[in-house]
C-alpha positions in Angstrom: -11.6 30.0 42.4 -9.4 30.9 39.5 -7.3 33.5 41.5 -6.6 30.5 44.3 -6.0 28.1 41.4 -3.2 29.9 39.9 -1.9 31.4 43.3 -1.8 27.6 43.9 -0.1 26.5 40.8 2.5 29.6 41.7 3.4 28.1 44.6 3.7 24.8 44.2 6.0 25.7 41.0 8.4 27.4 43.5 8.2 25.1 46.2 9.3 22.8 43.9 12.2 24.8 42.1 13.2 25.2 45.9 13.5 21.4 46.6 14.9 20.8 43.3 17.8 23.4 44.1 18.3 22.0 47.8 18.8 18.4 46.3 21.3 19.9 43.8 23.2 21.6 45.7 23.0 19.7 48.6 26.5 19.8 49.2 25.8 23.7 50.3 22.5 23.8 51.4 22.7 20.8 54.1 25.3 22.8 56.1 23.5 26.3 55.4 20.4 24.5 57.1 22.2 23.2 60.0 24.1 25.8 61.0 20.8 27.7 60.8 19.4 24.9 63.3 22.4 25.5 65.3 21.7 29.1 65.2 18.2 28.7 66.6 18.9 26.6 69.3 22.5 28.2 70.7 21.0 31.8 70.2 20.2 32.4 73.3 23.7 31.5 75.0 25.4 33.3 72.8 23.6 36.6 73.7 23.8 35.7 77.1 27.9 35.6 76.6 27.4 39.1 74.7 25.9 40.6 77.3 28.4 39.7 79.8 30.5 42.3 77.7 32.5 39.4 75.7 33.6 40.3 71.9 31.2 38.8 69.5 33.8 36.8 67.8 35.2 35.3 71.2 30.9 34.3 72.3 30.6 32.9 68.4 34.0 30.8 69.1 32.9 29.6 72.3 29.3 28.6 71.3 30.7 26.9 68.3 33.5 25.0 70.8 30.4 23.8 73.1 28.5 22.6 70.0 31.7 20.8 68.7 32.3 19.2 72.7 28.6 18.1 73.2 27.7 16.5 69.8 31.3 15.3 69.4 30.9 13.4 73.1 27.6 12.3 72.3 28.5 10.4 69.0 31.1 9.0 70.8 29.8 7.6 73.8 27.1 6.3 71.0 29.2 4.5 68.9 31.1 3.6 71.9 29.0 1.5 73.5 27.8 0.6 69.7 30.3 -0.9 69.2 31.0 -2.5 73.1 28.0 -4.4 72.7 28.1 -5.2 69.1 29.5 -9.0 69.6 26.6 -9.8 72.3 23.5 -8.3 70.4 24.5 -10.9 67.0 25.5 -13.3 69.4 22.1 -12.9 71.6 20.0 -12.6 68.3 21.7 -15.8 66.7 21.1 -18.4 70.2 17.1 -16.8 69.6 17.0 -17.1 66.1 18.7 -20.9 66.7 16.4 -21.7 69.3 13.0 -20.7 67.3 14.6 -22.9 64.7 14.4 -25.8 66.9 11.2 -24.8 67.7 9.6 -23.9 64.6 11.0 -25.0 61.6 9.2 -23.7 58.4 9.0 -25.9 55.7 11.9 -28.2 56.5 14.6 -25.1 56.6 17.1 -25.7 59.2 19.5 -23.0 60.6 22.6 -23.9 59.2 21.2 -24.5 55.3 19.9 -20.5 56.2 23.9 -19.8 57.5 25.5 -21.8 54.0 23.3 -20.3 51.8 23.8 -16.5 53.4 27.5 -17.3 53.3 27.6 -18.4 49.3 25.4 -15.2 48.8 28.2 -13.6 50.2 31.0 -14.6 48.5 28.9 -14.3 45.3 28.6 -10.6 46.4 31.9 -9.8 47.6 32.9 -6.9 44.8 29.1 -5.5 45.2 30.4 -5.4 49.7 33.5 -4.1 48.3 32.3 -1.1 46.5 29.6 -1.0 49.2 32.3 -0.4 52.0 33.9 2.4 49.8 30.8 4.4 49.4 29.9 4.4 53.1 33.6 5.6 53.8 33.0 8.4 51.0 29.4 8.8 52.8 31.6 9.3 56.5 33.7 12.0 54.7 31.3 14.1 53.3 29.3 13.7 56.9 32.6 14.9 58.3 33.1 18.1 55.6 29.2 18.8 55.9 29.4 18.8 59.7 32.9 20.8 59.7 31.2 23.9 57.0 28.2 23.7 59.7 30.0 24.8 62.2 32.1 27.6 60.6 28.8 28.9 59.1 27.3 28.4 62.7 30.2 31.0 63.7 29.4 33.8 61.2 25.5 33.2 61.7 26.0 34.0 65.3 28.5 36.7 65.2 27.0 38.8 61.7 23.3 38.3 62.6 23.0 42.3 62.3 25.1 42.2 59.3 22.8 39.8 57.8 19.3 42.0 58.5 21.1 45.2 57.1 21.7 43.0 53.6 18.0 41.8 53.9 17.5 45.5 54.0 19.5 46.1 50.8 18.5 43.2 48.2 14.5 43.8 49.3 12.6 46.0 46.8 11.3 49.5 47.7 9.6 49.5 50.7 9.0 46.0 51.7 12.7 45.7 53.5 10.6 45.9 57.1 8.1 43.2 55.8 10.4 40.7 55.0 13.0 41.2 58.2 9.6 40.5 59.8 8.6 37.4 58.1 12.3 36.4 58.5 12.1 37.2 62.3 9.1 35.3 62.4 10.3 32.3 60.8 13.7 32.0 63.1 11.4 32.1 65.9 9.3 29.2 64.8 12.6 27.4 64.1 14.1 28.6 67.5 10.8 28.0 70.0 11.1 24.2 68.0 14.7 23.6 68.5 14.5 24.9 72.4 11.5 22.2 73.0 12.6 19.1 71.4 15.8 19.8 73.2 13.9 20.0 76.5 11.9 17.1 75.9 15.0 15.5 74.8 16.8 16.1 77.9 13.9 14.8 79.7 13.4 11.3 77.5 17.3 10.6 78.2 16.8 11.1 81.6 14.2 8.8 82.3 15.8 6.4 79.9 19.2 6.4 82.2 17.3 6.5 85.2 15.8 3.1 83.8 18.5 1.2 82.4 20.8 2.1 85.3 18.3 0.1 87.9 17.7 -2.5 85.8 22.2 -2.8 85.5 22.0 -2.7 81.1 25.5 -2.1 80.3 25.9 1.0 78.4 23.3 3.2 79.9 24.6 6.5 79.5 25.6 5.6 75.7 22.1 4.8 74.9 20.7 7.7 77.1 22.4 10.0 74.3 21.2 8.0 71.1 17.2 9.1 73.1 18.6 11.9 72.9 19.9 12.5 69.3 17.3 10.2 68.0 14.4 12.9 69.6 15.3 15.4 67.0 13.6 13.1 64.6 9.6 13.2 66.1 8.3 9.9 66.8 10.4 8.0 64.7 13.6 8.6 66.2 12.7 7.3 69.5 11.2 4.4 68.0 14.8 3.8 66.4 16.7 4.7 69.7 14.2 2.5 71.6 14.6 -0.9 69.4 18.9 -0.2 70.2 18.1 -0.2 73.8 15.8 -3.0 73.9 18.4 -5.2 71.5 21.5 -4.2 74.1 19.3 -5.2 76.9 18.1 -8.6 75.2 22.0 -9.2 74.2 23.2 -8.6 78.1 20.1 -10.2 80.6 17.6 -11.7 78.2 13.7 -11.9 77.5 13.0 -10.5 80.6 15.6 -7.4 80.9 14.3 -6.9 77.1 10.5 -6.7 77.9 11.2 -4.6 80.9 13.4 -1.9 78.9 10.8 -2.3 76.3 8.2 -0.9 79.1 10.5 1.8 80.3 10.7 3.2 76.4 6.8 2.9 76.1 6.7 5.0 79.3 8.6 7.2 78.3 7.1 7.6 74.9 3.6 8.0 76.3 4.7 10.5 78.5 6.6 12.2 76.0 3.3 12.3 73.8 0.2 13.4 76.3 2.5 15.1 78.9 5.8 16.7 77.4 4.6 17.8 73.8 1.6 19.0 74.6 2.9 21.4 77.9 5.9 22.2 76.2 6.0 22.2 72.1 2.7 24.3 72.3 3.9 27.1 73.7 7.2 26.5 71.0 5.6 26.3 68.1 1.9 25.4 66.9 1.8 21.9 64.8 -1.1 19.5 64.6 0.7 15.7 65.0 -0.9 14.6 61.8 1.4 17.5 59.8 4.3 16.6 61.4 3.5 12.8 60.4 3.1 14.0 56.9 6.1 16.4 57.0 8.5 13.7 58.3 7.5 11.6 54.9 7.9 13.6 53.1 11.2 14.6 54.2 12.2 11.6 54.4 11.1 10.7 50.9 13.3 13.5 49.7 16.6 13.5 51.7 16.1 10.2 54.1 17.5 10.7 57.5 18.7 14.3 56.8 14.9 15.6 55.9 14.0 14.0 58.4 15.5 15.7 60.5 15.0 19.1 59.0 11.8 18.9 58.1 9.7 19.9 60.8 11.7 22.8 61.8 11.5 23.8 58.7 7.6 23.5 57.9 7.4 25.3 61.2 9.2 28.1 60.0 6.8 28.3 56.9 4.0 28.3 59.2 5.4 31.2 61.0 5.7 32.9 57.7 2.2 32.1 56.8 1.1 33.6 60.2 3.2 36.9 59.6 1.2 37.4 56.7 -1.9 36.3 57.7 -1.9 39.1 60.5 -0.3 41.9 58.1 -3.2 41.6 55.7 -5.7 41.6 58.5 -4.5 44.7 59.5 -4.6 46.3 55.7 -8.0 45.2 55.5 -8.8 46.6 58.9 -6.9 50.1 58.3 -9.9 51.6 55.7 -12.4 50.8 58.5 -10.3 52.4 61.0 -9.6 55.7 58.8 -13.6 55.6 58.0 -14.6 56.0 61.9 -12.2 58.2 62.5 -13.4 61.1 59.8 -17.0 60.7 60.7 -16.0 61.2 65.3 -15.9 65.1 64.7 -19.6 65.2 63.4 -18.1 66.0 60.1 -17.9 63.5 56.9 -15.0 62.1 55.8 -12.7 63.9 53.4 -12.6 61.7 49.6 -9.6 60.2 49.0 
């Protein structure tokens, strides 16, 4: 109990110095971690273009150049239609909040004493809006710079992977280079099998979505296809996010009833998603009970909001595939004595001392 006490103090001391670091530096780390993500997920295309005897800098310029087309495309058509039917979701969620106003009015409140008093608030406010407005243009530039280092890292990821195990090789101590390229291996593939099937299911979730919003004519469609999309990278609640966008564009164009039936179409979706999609696909990815990832994603979220949200899970699952890696090597050093033990003994003849 003392041994597991202290090996559990250890760890949480360095799991901690590691999160204190990342939310230092994060400057460095967030676009170390995403072109890592990157990495995982665009692996396999870019061996695919190195086996079809392309130079390894050309296949790392042209996976980077798809990355840059589809995420750049998809934040577009995003804000895009964002932005299209801005006007006519505040207009469609003023008429409702009016009308329940009419309706129901609590404790003698009307509408328009709620619309003076929000707009003296307002002007009382206007230098705290000001400075507001000028730290989310600061926060758009260092998205920009983050996402911009992500990709050139994504590049030399891709095209110096063998440089990079040779150098693991080099800075590990005396004999334990092989055991930590495999505990490296073994995490990348934990980060690589998540990556492929949350892009999958993904693909799938948009898909249905579109299918959806197209029959029932929501303007916008393919725009809030790809926020299902992006917003499935973040389990469980980024589909709830993407979900309430579609349902408020759908309310803003055709009403109560459009609303209620997108709102059915995303439930679908999500169901199927949870007790059809994850379970046939992320179990063969990687191995993750829901209740961790729950746990994960507050955490994350506690400690970098959207951004650890969205690298948390890949990330825990990469720590599981570490754990597993050494799991099995010290089941095999406590099964090699055994092995030696009924070895000496087959000839008839005992065992030589050690």
């Amino acid at each position: 109990m003392a041994a597991w006490s202290a090996l559990v103090l250890l760890l949480s001391g360095v799991v901690s110095l590691i999160v204190w670091i990342c939310i230092t530096f994060q400057a460095v780390v967030t676009p170390i971690l995403l072109a890592l993500l990157g990495a995982a997920l665009l692996g396999p295309l870019y061996r695919r273009l190195v086996a079809m005897r392309l130079n390894k800098s050309l296949a790392a310029g042209l996976t980077c150049a798809a990355v840059f087309l589809v995420m750049g495309g998809a934040v577009y058509i995003v804000v895009t239609a964002l932005i299209d039917t801005g006007d006519q979701i505040l207009s469609s969620l003023q008429d409702a909040a009016q009308s329940l106003g009419e309706r129901f009015e609590v404790a003698g409140t009307s509408l328009d004493d709620l619309v003076t008093y929000a707009k003296d608030l307002l002007g009382d406010f206007g230098g705290t809006a000001l400075s507001g407005v000028m730290s989310g243009v600061s926060l758009v530039t260092e998205m920009i710079t983050a996402g911009v280092l992500a990709i050139l890292l994504l590049f030399f990821f891709l095209r110096d992977s063998d440089k990079a195990v040779a150098s693991l090789h080099a800075l590990a101590p005396r004999g334990s280079g092989q055991t930590l390229e495999a505990m490296a291996r073994r995490a990348f593939q934990a980060i690589e099998g998540f990556m492929r099937g949350t892009t999958i299911v993904a693909f799938i979730d948009a898909a249905c979505t579109a299918v959806g919003l197209v029959i029932l004519q929501v303007p916008n469609a393919i725009g809030l296809a790809a926020l299902v999309f992006i917003g499935a990278y973040i389990p469980y609640l980024g589909a709830l996010l993407s979900g309430a966008v579609a349902v408020l564009v759908a309310f803003a164009d055709g009403g109560l009833g459009t609303a209620l039936w997108v709102l059915g179409i995303v439930l679908v979706v999500q169901l199927i998603e949870g007790n059809v999609l994850q379970p046939m696909i992320q179990s063969r990815t990687v191995h993750m009970h829901p209740a961790v990832v729950l746990v994960t994603l507050t955490a994350g979220a506690s400690v970098a909001g959207i951004l650890g949200m969205l690298l948390a899970v890949p990330l825990t699952a990469a720590a599981f595939g570490v754990l597993s890696e050494i799991r099995a090597r010290y089941a095999e050093e406590e099964k090699a004595p055994g092995a030696e033990k009924q070895a000496g003994y087959a000839g008839g003849l005992p065992a030589e001392p050690v």
